[in-house]
Amino acid sequence: MNRKLTGLVSALALSAVLAACGQPGGKSDMPPLPASATAPIQYVRDIHSFARPEIARVRNVDLDLTADFATKTLSGTATLDITAEPGATQIILDVRNLDIRAITDEAGTALPFVLGAVDPVMGQPLTVTFPAFKAGEQRKIVIRYATRPDAAALQWLTPAQTAGGQQPYLFSQGQAILTRTWIPTQDSPGIRQTYSAKITVPDALKAVMSAEMLTPDGKAAGTGQHSFSFRMTNPVPPYLIALAVGDLAFASEGSRTGVWTEPSRLDAAKAEFSEVGQMVDAAEALYGPYRWGRYDLLILPPSFPFGGMENPRLTFATPTVVAGDKSLVSLVAHELAHSWSGNLVTNSTWSDIWLNEGFTTYFENRIMESVYGRDRALMLQVLGWNDLQSSLKTMPAADTRMHVDLTGRDPDDGLNDIPYEKGAAFLRTVERIVGRDAFDVWLKGYFERNAFRPMSSAQFLTDIRTHLVKGDAALETRLQLDNWVYQPGLPSNAIAPVSTALTTVDTAAKAFFADKGPASAIPWSGWSTQERQHFLAWRPTGLRAGTDWLPPPQLADLESTLKLRDEGNAEVLFGWLQIAVAHRYQPAVPTLEHFLTSQGRRKFVMPLFTSLWAEGDWGRPIATRIYARARPGYHPVTSGSVDALVGVPTGQ
Ligand code: BES
Ligand code: ZN
């Protein structure tokens, strides 16, 4: 239920804030903000935030935090710039599991505050009371606080959990509603905020953020510590505020791209991502200027729970994409594409995450096509389409709507193939019907018109009708826009992508899996990673979970002929392990155990534990045993999901 709220922010108040923060985007390395950025915003009610931005809202967050690895806490202050309607006497912030110590105004006078009832998903409203606001006024409130050791956004790694083994490490993951576990602010994607930060860390470590770094070498800050300063002058939704602290090194690659990672991983990472500059150029050529200055990558330790996270200026990525042969770089194309779809034009609530992820999956593929050619792009489309087909078969119909009802649910529940792959299939359908040229003109305009603004499904429909359909009734009928956005399943105008390369793989897969041919007949060594993934995703039609479809000698033939015990590519290994578990193939258990204890990417970990769990007497004891070893190394995002399935191991 999206009850539209009418509160409009006056353009005057917003321009005052923009002026106070310096010239957002006006620095030499950033194009100026488009006119759209200062137009009034119509807030859509976000059921995952307690904030009431139409009454009082945060404009800027200034953090001054110290990272203490001994107590696993960040502590210090968050100074919030706020604006409010005339007469307003309160602001409501989102917090979860924070230790709030004091709140004052700029002069240090204490302000009364109340923490409301705890909701397990949303956390608590933090209501701060102050003297009534006057028209056009902007004020600061200073919150002294500390995070808790089990803050869901943060993972504190011991030295043993890093590549170097000598220094601890800390990183944050804010999306969807976890920023409130480390920053007390209005944590809704529709409430954009500029930010700045001073982060104090032990001398041996460096801090990086999703922002411009003002002090590359740090500044002395007391015994054994130094601090790093940052600023983000573009207003961003709070889920994009991100921090990492560790023994980090940087290698630049071209004029505006580069990679951060631990020193021992730097050469491999630099080589893997040498084509990222070309991707940024390709993206700009498609849909307009890159508005964030630099585009760097941070390759995290293996427990990073996602493949990638589009933190502005600094994509966070799993080390499992460093495959050694650039075969998984579409993940970078994806996170880069978010610099437009998501970071410029942002889903106003998590029910519309398809506006972030579907547009990004479409755009990712266009970048891949520009840089690596149509054949590779088509293979990636087919892999995504096939994932979508299996999700459509297994998911409850109501959840196959792009605009999804998340009432009473965690926004993570909406994170599946629907927003990504149904969203991308939708945009490809529109592209095919109107033609690529007209489509690209519209999409480039959509990013420009809506830059730095929240977007709902309803607003999207208005934009596409106004700027692309333009009253053409026949076109409106052919597109089936409402059907795509609001109905379950796939509308009748959806068309499956075809890749001739993968059709050849299908022939080989049928020969091996269905006709029980020898593994030596599989042309494995001539195949790309995408062809290998496709081969391993082959399933007989009508297969029930737990049904054996390959006899053990054939599995052994596959495992040894394709050298799957030594496979280094995480996507390929994942494909094989899914087959192995479905067959209760005991010889693969050591490989499975190594995979599940050496990385913590939820996309790999969750399906494998789910498959093990489905294998009852055989799989559950294995899952329980492996999870007891793996869990201490997982990020809360991953362990939270596995806990719900396997249970928390005793003593943890
Ligand atoms: N923004 C997402 C990750 C995300 C979404 C985190 C929602 C938390 C809540 C990111 O861009 C993403 O989609 N990552 C994918 C990789 C991509 C290539 C599909 C992932 O992590 O697997
Ligand atoms: Zn994404």
XYZ file of C-alpha atoms and ligand atoms in Angstrom:
675
model
C 0.000 0.000 0.000
C 1.583 3.235 -1.085
C -0.286 6.084 0.438
C 0.999 9.140 -1.421
C 2.000 11.942 0.853
C 1.636 15.422 -0.418
C 4.474 17.090 1.480
C 6.617 19.002 -0.961
C 9.972 20.411 -0.100
C 10.282 23.974 -1.236
C 12.866 24.427 -3.949
C 14.107 27.378 -1.923
C 15.011 25.256 1.101
C 16.793 22.730 -1.078
C 18.862 25.285 -2.937
C 19.901 26.804 0.401
C 21.208 23.397 1.432
C 22.974 22.832 -1.859
C 24.715 26.173 -1.464
C 25.698 25.319 2.117
C 27.364 22.111 0.975
C 29.500 23.788 -1.655
C 28.749 23.220 -5.305
C 27.484 19.627 -5.520
C 28.933 18.081 -8.614
C 30.528 21.395 -9.451
C 34.080 20.270 -8.825
C 36.394 19.857 -11.743
C 35.920 16.093 -12.108
C 32.127 16.103 -12.012
C 29.544 17.403 -14.458
C 27.144 19.938 -12.918
C 23.919 18.640 -11.401
C 21.049 18.638 -13.886
C 18.083 20.962 -13.287
C 15.987 18.000 -12.118
C 18.052 17.763 -8.944
C 16.485 20.872 -7.396
C 12.827 20.349 -8.366
C 10.401 19.529 -5.516
C 10.134 15.891 -4.505
C 6.881 14.074 -4.010
C 7.568 11.507 -1.298
C 6.049 8.065 -1.575
C 5.409 6.398 1.808
C 8.232 3.964 2.578
C 6.978 1.212 4.892
C 10.575 0.289 5.803
C 11.420 3.622 7.386
C 9.991 5.469 10.390
C 10.964 8.828 8.873
C 8.391 11.488 7.980
C 10.410 13.511 5.473
C 7.428 15.683 4.580
C 7.673 17.113 8.127
C 11.406 17.136 8.822
C 14.291 15.623 6.903
C 18.021 15.080 6.935
C 20.021 16.921 4.230
C 23.592 16.115 5.163
C 25.326 13.654 7.467
C 28.746 14.454 8.927
C 30.398 11.506 10.670
C 33.294 11.627 13.104
C 33.902 8.006 14.071
C 36.705 5.927 15.536
C 37.012 2.248 14.632
C 37.942 0.141 17.666
C 38.816 -3.396 16.596
C 39.196 -4.622 20.182
C 35.569 -3.848 21.057
C 34.244 -4.125 17.479
C 32.621 -0.727 17.689
C 32.497 2.502 15.759
C 31.949 5.411 18.112
C 31.780 9.176 17.891
C 29.259 11.591 16.447
C 26.867 11.982 13.559
C 26.001 15.633 12.921
C 22.838 15.920 10.848
C 21.779 18.995 8.872
C 18.020 19.101 8.925
C 15.261 21.136 7.344
C 11.630 21.065 8.444
C 8.215 22.520 7.815
C 7.563 25.772 9.687
C 6.379 24.936 13.203
C 7.825 21.404 13.204
C 9.254 20.402 16.593
C 10.431 16.846 15.919
C 12.390 14.736 13.511
C 12.110 10.947 13.282
C 15.255 8.974 12.429
C 15.801 5.246 11.845
C 18.111 3.332 14.173
C 18.642 -0.339 14.910
C 20.857 -1.809 17.606
C 22.677 1.510 18.235
C 23.905 2.853 21.541
C 22.645 6.470 21.574
C 24.549 8.423 24.229
C 23.499 12.068 23.845
C 21.830 14.404 21.372
C 22.488 18.141 21.333
C 21.990 21.145 19.110
C 24.928 22.919 17.488
C 25.618 24.929 20.655
C 25.813 21.788 22.786
C 22.401 22.149 24.437
C 20.827 18.764 25.110
C 17.781 17.882 23.002
C 15.175 15.438 24.356
C 14.897 12.172 22.446
C 12.874 8.956 22.644
C 13.601 5.516 21.224
C 10.392 3.752 20.179
C 9.457 0.064 20.240
C 11.852 -2.327 18.487
C 10.732 -3.969 15.258
C 12.977 -6.935 14.413
C 13.353 -5.874 10.770
C 13.071 -2.097 10.893
C 14.695 -1.339 14.221
C 13.414 1.673 16.155
C 12.250 5.215 15.503
C 14.494 7.773 17.196
C 12.434 10.917 17.770
C 14.334 14.089 18.578
C 12.471 17.161 19.868
C 13.583 20.764 19.307
C 12.161 24.321 19.333
C 9.731 25.025 16.468
C 11.318 25.508 13.024
C 10.934 28.763 11.118
C 10.385 28.888 7.345
C 13.546 28.217 5.314
C 15.615 27.402 8.397
C 18.320 24.739 8.482
C 19.809 23.374 11.717
C 22.266 20.838 12.973
C 21.752 18.144 15.576
C 24.705 16.241 17.013
C 24.222 12.593 17.980
C 26.884 10.964 20.151
C 26.658 7.210 19.712
C 28.346 3.855 19.253
C 27.576 0.801 17.178
C 27.213 -2.645 18.757
C 29.607 -5.530 17.962
C 26.809 -7.375 16.142
C 25.697 -4.418 13.965
C 24.129 -6.106 10.942
C 25.750 -3.764 8.402
C 29.262 -4.305 9.700
C 31.623 -7.206 9.557
C 34.705 -7.087 11.775
C 37.250 -9.550 10.447
C 40.134 -11.025 12.391
C 43.567 -10.987 10.690
C 43.103 -14.703 9.904
C 40.066 -13.848 7.780
C 42.094 -11.603 5.464
C 44.508 -12.431 2.660
C 47.465 -10.857 4.463
C 46.733 -12.544 7.783
C 48.355 -9.719 9.790
C 45.764 -6.965 10.162
C 42.060 -6.863 11.016
C 39.485 -5.568 8.554
C 36.096 -3.882 8.711
C 33.524 -3.265 6.023
C 29.927 -2.089 5.825
C 27.006 -3.205 3.647
C 24.070 -0.818 3.825
C 21.529 -2.028 1.279
C 18.685 -2.437 1.858
C 17.948 -1.174 5.406
C 21.151 -1.828 7.321
C 22.718 1.640 7.312
C 20.610 2.377 10.402
C 22.723 -0.192 12.299
C 25.773 2.060 11.977
C 24.463 5.581 11.241
C 21.468 7.220 12.960
C 19.722 8.901 10.036
C 16.592 8.699 7.886
C 17.272 5.397 6.156
C 14.942 5.462 3.190
C 16.042 5.329 -0.467
C 13.831 8.345 -1.222
C 15.622 10.630 1.258
C 18.893 11.679 -0.366
C 21.650 13.129 1.742
C 25.115 14.501 1.065
C 27.725 13.315 3.518
C 31.181 13.851 4.888
C 33.215 11.785 7.311
C 36.334 11.646 9.421
C 37.232 8.048 10.245
C 39.966 7.335 12.790
C 41.732 3.974 12.519
C 44.911 2.245 13.768
C 48.083 3.452 12.035
C 48.604 0.229 10.076
C 45.215 0.535 8.360
C 43.578 2.724 5.739
C 39.929 3.754 5.484
C 38.053 4.094 2.188
C 34.482 5.240 1.594
C 31.936 5.688 -1.183
C 33.060 9.307 -1.427
C 35.905 11.542 -2.469
C 38.978 10.907 -0.314
C 40.395 14.200 0.964
C 43.396 12.819 2.863
C 45.006 9.967 0.881
C 47.725 9.385 3.473
C 45.663 10.054 6.573
C 46.389 12.587 9.321
C 47.885 11.817 12.723
C 45.119 11.478 15.326
C 46.583 10.598 18.712
C 48.792 7.677 19.689
C 48.873 4.883 17.168
C 45.976 6.264 15.152
C 45.353 8.347 12.078
C 42.232 9.609 10.421
C 40.895 9.813 6.874
C 38.462 12.441 5.626
C 35.858 12.068 2.905
C 33.073 13.976 1.270
C 30.219 13.090 -1.054
C 28.768 16.240 -2.582
C 26.096 14.500 -4.637
C 23.008 13.731 -2.545
C 22.729 9.936 -2.131
C 20.267 7.576 -0.479
C 21.750 6.376 2.853
C 22.072 2.754 1.704
C 24.947 3.984 -0.470
C 27.069 5.287 2.415
C 29.841 2.717 2.746
C 33.085 2.238 4.640
C 35.943 -0.253 4.591
C 39.037 -0.302 6.802
C 41.996 -2.605 6.336
C 45.497 -3.081 5.035
C 44.600 -1.625 1.656
C 46.640 -0.763 -1.409
C 45.619 1.014 -4.587
C 46.563 0.643 -8.239
C 45.292 3.091 -10.796
C 44.272 1.964 -14.245
C 43.681 4.773 -16.711
C 42.643 8.271 -15.766
C 39.543 7.720 -13.661
C 39.480 4.054 -12.681
C 41.502 1.905 -10.314
C 41.367 -0.870 -7.773
C 41.807 -1.107 -3.994
C 42.516 -4.389 -2.269
C 44.934 -6.032 0.135
C 48.544 -5.690 -1.092
C 49.008 -9.396 -1.893
C 45.949 -9.328 -4.169
C 46.694 -6.105 -5.988
C 48.444 -7.421 -9.107
C 45.766 -10.008 -9.822
C 42.989 -7.462 -9.289
C 44.663 -4.838 -11.474
C 45.043 -7.330 -14.325
C 41.473 -8.612 -14.010
C 39.949 -5.154 -14.209
C 42.147 -3.514 -16.835
C 39.108 -2.975 -19.087
C 36.946 -1.103 -16.589
C 37.874 2.274 -18.109
C 36.480 1.066 -21.435
C 33.282 0.064 -19.669
C 32.861 3.549 -18.188
C 33.400 5.093 -21.630
C 30.878 2.674 -23.157
C 28.317 3.430 -20.452
C 28.651 7.182 -20.980
C 28.336 6.794 -24.735
C 25.052 4.985 -24.171
C 23.265 6.965 -21.482
C 25.037 10.212 -20.651
C 27.767 11.539 -18.373
C 29.157 9.570 -15.446
C 28.311 11.930 -12.597
C 30.507 10.643 -9.778
C 34.071 11.605 -10.728
C 36.192 8.466 -10.221
C 35.053 4.869 -10.648
C 37.179 2.607 -8.467
C 36.697 -0.947 -7.245
C 37.338 -2.373 -3.795
C 37.946 -6.121 -3.830
C 36.970 -7.364 -0.395
C 37.920 -10.436 1.627
C 35.982 -13.609 0.695
C 33.252 -13.114 3.292
C 31.743 -10.186 1.367
C 28.097 -11.336 1.217
C 27.269 -10.071 -2.276
C 28.813 -10.305 -5.702
C 29.019 -6.568 -5.890
C 27.591 -3.450 -4.279
C 27.328 -0.225 -6.236
C 28.684 2.139 -3.588
C 29.227 5.469 -5.393
C 32.754 6.099 -6.712
C 33.826 2.776 -5.150
C 32.079 -0.468 -6.089
C 32.578 -3.141 -3.429
C 33.095 -6.598 -4.950
C 33.655 -10.206 -3.948
C 37.106 -11.658 -4.637
C 35.333 -14.535 -6.424
C 35.101 -12.280 -9.512
C 38.882 -12.238 -9.788
C 38.789 -15.408 -11.886
C 42.135 -14.800 -13.599
C 40.680 -14.573 -17.100
C 38.242 -11.620 -16.935
C 35.400 -14.083 -17.437
C 33.195 -12.621 -14.698
C 33.611 -8.899 -15.389
C 29.933 -8.512 -16.283
C 29.544 -8.038 -12.539
C 31.543 -4.823 -12.835
C 29.402 -3.741 -15.800
C 26.405 -4.303 -13.517
C 27.691 -2.265 -10.573
C 28.904 0.460 -12.921
C 25.481 0.641 -14.579
C 24.005 1.351 -11.141
C 25.835 4.699 -11.288
C 22.829 5.677 -13.434
C 20.063 3.191 -12.555
C 19.917 3.197 -8.765
C 22.445 5.821 -7.767
C 21.108 8.638 -9.989
C 17.514 7.477 -10.362
C 16.654 5.553 -7.208
C 13.761 3.257 -6.306
C 11.673 5.310 -3.900
C 10.808 2.224 -1.849
C 12.057 -1.386 -1.833
C 8.806 -2.551 -3.453
C 10.153 -0.976 -6.623
C 13.645 -2.446 -6.520
C 13.077 -3.565 -10.121
C 13.640 0.086 -11.077
C 17.184 -0.293 -9.707
C 18.012 -3.876 -10.583
C 15.998 -4.454 -13.774
C 17.264 -1.266 -15.417
C 20.772 -2.150 -14.254
C 20.614 -5.699 -15.611
C 19.457 -4.293 -18.963
C 22.153 -1.582 -18.965
C 24.834 -4.065 -17.812
C 24.122 -6.137 -20.899
C 24.366 -3.114 -23.184
C 27.788 -2.299 -21.713
C 28.870 -5.915 -22.236
C 27.638 -5.770 -25.818
C 29.562 -2.528 -26.466
C 32.837 -3.751 -24.989
C 32.765 -7.539 -25.646
C 30.350 -7.964 -28.546
C 26.878 -9.254 -29.195
C 27.622 -12.979 -28.804
C 28.850 -12.642 -25.239
C 25.972 -10.304 -24.384
C 23.439 -12.795 -25.767
C 24.919 -15.651 -23.760
C 24.538 -13.582 -20.603
C 20.943 -12.749 -21.537
C 20.112 -16.425 -21.988
C 21.670 -17.383 -18.634
C 19.546 -14.717 -16.942
C 16.408 -15.683 -18.845
C 16.814 -19.330 -17.825
C 17.193 -18.336 -14.180
C 14.001 -16.324 -14.553
C 12.144 -19.309 -16.011
C 13.035 -21.511 -13.045
C 12.101 -18.776 -10.570
C 8.746 -18.274 -12.270
C 8.069 -21.984 -11.856
C 8.924 -22.148 -8.169
C 7.894 -18.767 -6.718
C 4.417 -17.900 -5.384
C 2.642 -16.111 -8.259
C 2.023 -12.940 -6.226
C 5.758 -12.479 -5.766
C 6.412 -12.601 -9.506
C 5.069 -9.062 -9.860
C 7.777 -6.468 -10.495
C 6.057 -4.037 -8.116
C 5.995 -6.345 -5.111
C 3.976 -6.118 -1.897
C 6.444 -6.126 1.012
C 3.963 -5.289 3.757
C 5.220 -6.846 6.987
C 8.283 -8.302 5.241
C 12.008 -7.748 5.088
C 12.992 -5.949 1.858
C 15.432 -8.820 1.295
C 12.380 -10.965 0.489
C 12.071 -9.058 -2.762
C 15.625 -9.864 -3.797
C 15.261 -12.552 -6.452
C 15.271 -13.004 -10.227
C 12.044 -11.043 -10.703
C 13.403 -7.486 -10.264
C 16.613 -8.376 -12.112
C 15.585 -10.627 -14.955
C 11.911 -9.872 -15.436
C 12.856 -6.195 -15.227
C 15.548 -6.614 -17.889
C 13.268 -8.744 -20.098
C 10.677 -5.974 -19.887
C 13.095 -3.284 -21.054
C 14.340 -5.531 -23.870
C 10.719 -5.981 -24.922
C 10.183 -2.224 -25.032
C 13.464 -1.839 -26.944
C 12.427 -4.417 -29.526
C 8.984 -2.873 -30.039
C 10.029 0.779 -30.359
C 13.459 0.135 -31.911
C 16.840 0.626 -30.273
C 17.326 4.236 -31.385
C 14.048 5.509 -29.949
C 14.536 3.399 -26.831
C 18.002 4.795 -26.176
C 16.825 8.386 -26.612
C 14.082 7.767 -24.059
C 16.328 5.973 -21.547
C 19.054 8.608 -21.729
C 16.384 11.246 -21.160
C 14.905 9.265 -18.250
C 18.261 9.340 -16.439
C 18.702 13.061 -17.118
C 15.140 14.100 -16.186
C 15.118 12.054 -13.014
C 18.737 12.365 -11.907
C 19.211 12.499 -8.110
C 15.550 11.708 -7.592
C 13.467 8.844 -6.250
C 11.321 6.909 -8.722
C 8.216 4.776 -8.137
C 6.549 2.350 -10.541
C 3.718 4.845 -11.033
C 6.159 7.674 -11.785
C 8.060 5.414 -14.181
C 4.831 4.660 -16.063
C 4.096 8.374 -16.317
C 7.604 9.050 -17.638
C 7.523 6.351 -20.316
C 4.003 7.325 -21.405
C 4.911 11.001 -21.618
C 8.272 10.646 -23.313
C 8.102 7.441 -25.355
C 4.520 6.332 -25.962
C 3.307 9.934 -26.443
C -0.340 8.989 -26.823
C 0.190 6.361 -29.575
C -2.704 4.025 -28.707
C -1.483 1.152 -30.878
C 1.959 1.305 -29.281
C 0.410 1.458 -25.798
C -1.483 -1.769 -26.530
C 1.572 -3.560 -27.892
C 3.762 -2.645 -24.902
C 1.452 -3.983 -22.146
C 3.157 -1.681 -19.644
C 0.748 -2.147 -16.723
C 0.709 -5.855 -17.272
C 4.509 -6.041 -16.967
C 4.699 -3.866 -13.875
C 1.700 -5.032 -11.876
C 0.767 -8.566 -12.981
C 2.409 -11.894 -12.087
C 4.228 -14.056 -14.626
C 5.376 -12.989 -18.071
C 3.180 -10.977 -20.460
C 2.525 -12.432 -23.912
C 4.909 -10.042 -25.690
C 7.987 -11.369 -23.835
C 10.489 -13.028 -26.150
C 13.194 -15.481 -25.114
C 16.719 -14.410 -26.113
C 18.612 -16.855 -28.341
C 22.357 -17.484 -28.332
C 23.682 -19.775 -31.048
C 26.750 -20.537 -28.934
C 24.526 -21.815 -26.150
C 22.382 -23.808 -28.578
C 25.553 -25.746 -29.411
C 26.112 -26.295 -25.692
C 22.551 -27.627 -25.405
C 23.382 -30.292 -27.961
C 26.433 -31.391 -25.958
C 24.430 -31.302 -22.721
C 21.698 -33.482 -24.170
C 24.291 -35.982 -25.398
C 25.863 -36.224 -21.952
C 22.958 -35.812 -19.554
C 20.031 -37.299 -21.448
C 21.730 -39.803 -23.752
C 24.370 -40.729 -21.149
C 27.369 -40.150 -23.418
C 30.976 -39.958 -22.182
C 32.314 -36.775 -20.561
C 35.261 -36.907 -22.980
C 32.851 -35.890 -25.761
C 32.127 -32.547 -24.046
C 34.156 -29.806 -25.799
C 34.860 -28.254 -22.373
C 38.302 -26.774 -23.036
C 37.012 -24.776 -25.986
C 34.202 -23.231 -23.966
C 33.950 -19.881 -22.247
C 32.844 -19.631 -18.622
C 29.313 -18.741 -19.759
C 29.134 -21.870 -21.958
C 30.372 -23.984 -19.046
C 27.810 -22.417 -16.677
C 25.073 -23.131 -19.187
C 26.156 -26.748 -19.572
C 26.099 -27.340 -15.824
C 22.688 -25.678 -15.488
C 21.094 -28.271 -17.807
C 18.245 -30.197 -16.180
C 15.857 -32.786 -17.578
C 12.371 -31.361 -17.976
C 9.999 -32.148 -15.139
C 12.819 -32.957 -12.727
C 11.723 -33.116 -9.117
C 14.121 -31.998 -6.405
C 16.039 -34.974 -5.096
C 15.517 -37.115 -8.185
C 18.655 -38.838 -9.415
C 19.152 -38.270 -13.091
C 22.778 -39.318 -13.473
C 24.238 -42.645 -12.275
C 27.288 -42.361 -9.954
C 29.852 -43.545 -12.556
C 28.727 -40.787 -14.886
C 29.116 -38.198 -12.133
C 32.609 -39.503 -11.445
C 33.402 -39.326 -15.175
C 32.184 -35.713 -15.268
C 34.098 -34.734 -12.146
C 37.413 -36.205 -13.275
C 37.237 -35.389 -16.991
C 36.357 -31.738 -16.392
C 38.788 -31.567 -13.419
C 36.034 -30.159 -11.243
C 37.929 -30.784 -8.009
C 40.461 -28.177 -9.130
C 37.979 -25.744 -10.622
C 38.873 -22.174 -9.688
C 35.964 -20.328 -11.248
C 33.340 -19.805 -8.546
C 30.374 -19.741 -10.950
C 31.431 -22.995 -12.623
C 32.169 -24.659 -9.306
C 28.775 -23.571 -8.004
C 27.057 -25.157 -11.035
C 28.871 -28.445 -10.445
C 28.224 -28.512 -6.702
C 24.493 -28.042 -7.267
C 24.498 -31.163 -9.455
C 26.643 -33.067 -6.949
C 24.394 -32.266 -3.982
C 21.202 -33.115 -5.882
C 22.738 -36.574 -6.461
C 24.060 -37.035 -2.930
C 27.434 -37.511 -4.603
C 29.688 -38.090 -1.595
C 33.082 -37.672 -3.365
C 32.294 -33.980 -3.985
C 31.675 -33.216 -0.294
C 35.282 -32.089 0.427
C 35.105 -29.685 -2.560
C 31.743 -28.446 -1.279
C 33.073 -28.000 2.228
C 36.063 -26.044 0.968
C 33.844 -23.805 -1.175
C 31.412 -23.076 1.673
C 34.171 -22.320 4.166
C 36.386 -20.236 1.882
C 33.880 -17.610 0.691
C 30.607 -16.204 2.036
C 28.740 -14.885 -0.985
C 25.077 -15.431 -0.182
C 24.167 -16.181 -3.799
C 26.398 -19.301 -3.636
C 26.053 -20.191 0.019
C 22.267 -20.079 0.411
C 21.285 -22.272 -2.577
C 23.884 -24.888 -1.631
C 22.698 -25.099 1.985
C 19.104 -25.153 0.706
C 19.901 -28.057 -1.622
C 21.729 -29.922 1.152
C 18.749 -29.386 3.448
C 16.416 -30.770 0.791
C 18.476 -33.984 0.812
C 17.159 -34.917 4.279
C 19.055 -37.739 5.982
C 22.024 -37.395 3.699
C 22.282 -33.628 3.359
C 21.236 -32.253 6.729
C 24.059 -33.702 8.828
C 26.547 -32.471 6.211
C 24.954 -29.011 6.228
C 25.025 -28.838 10.035
C 28.647 -29.951 10.227
C 29.883 -27.580 7.502
C 27.860 -24.661 8.816
C 29.372 -24.983 12.304
C 32.781 -24.409 10.696
C 31.672 -21.826 8.128
C 29.416 -19.566 10.172
C 32.074 -17.688 12.192
C 33.510 -16.466 8.896
C 30.256 -15.299 7.330
C 28.917 -11.741 7.236
C 25.681 -11.238 9.255
C 23.766 -10.888 5.960
C 24.766 -14.412 4.928
C 24.639 -16.079 8.353
C 21.239 -14.484 9.015
C 19.840 -16.250 5.951
C 21.489 -19.609 6.686
C 20.493 -19.447 10.385
C 16.853 -19.355 9.320
C 17.356 -22.611 7.390
C 19.923 -24.674 9.279
C 19.665 -23.084 12.750
C 22.440 -21.520 14.799
C 25.133 -24.135 15.554
C 25.402 -24.970 19.263
C 27.833 -22.766 21.136
C 27.788 -19.913 18.556
N 22.673 -3.747 -5.297
C 22.884 -5.124 -5.518
C 23.111 -5.910 -4.254
C 22.003 -5.797 -3.232
C 20.673 -5.653 -3.609
C 22.322 -5.830 -1.897
C 19.688 -5.525 -2.637
C 21.341 -5.724 -0.930
C 20.017 -5.568 -1.297
C 24.035 -5.377 -6.482
O 24.086 -4.452 -7.508
C 23.810 -6.706 -7.137
O 22.813 -6.861 -7.797
N 24.733 -7.624 -6.964
C 24.673 -8.948 -7.557
C 25.588 -9.043 -8.736
C 24.978 -8.754 -10.055
C 25.981 -9.030 -11.161
C 23.684 -9.430 -10.320
C 25.163 -9.950 -6.553
O 25.642 -9.537 -5.498
O 25.112 -11.137 -6.825
Zn 22.435 -4.632 -8.796
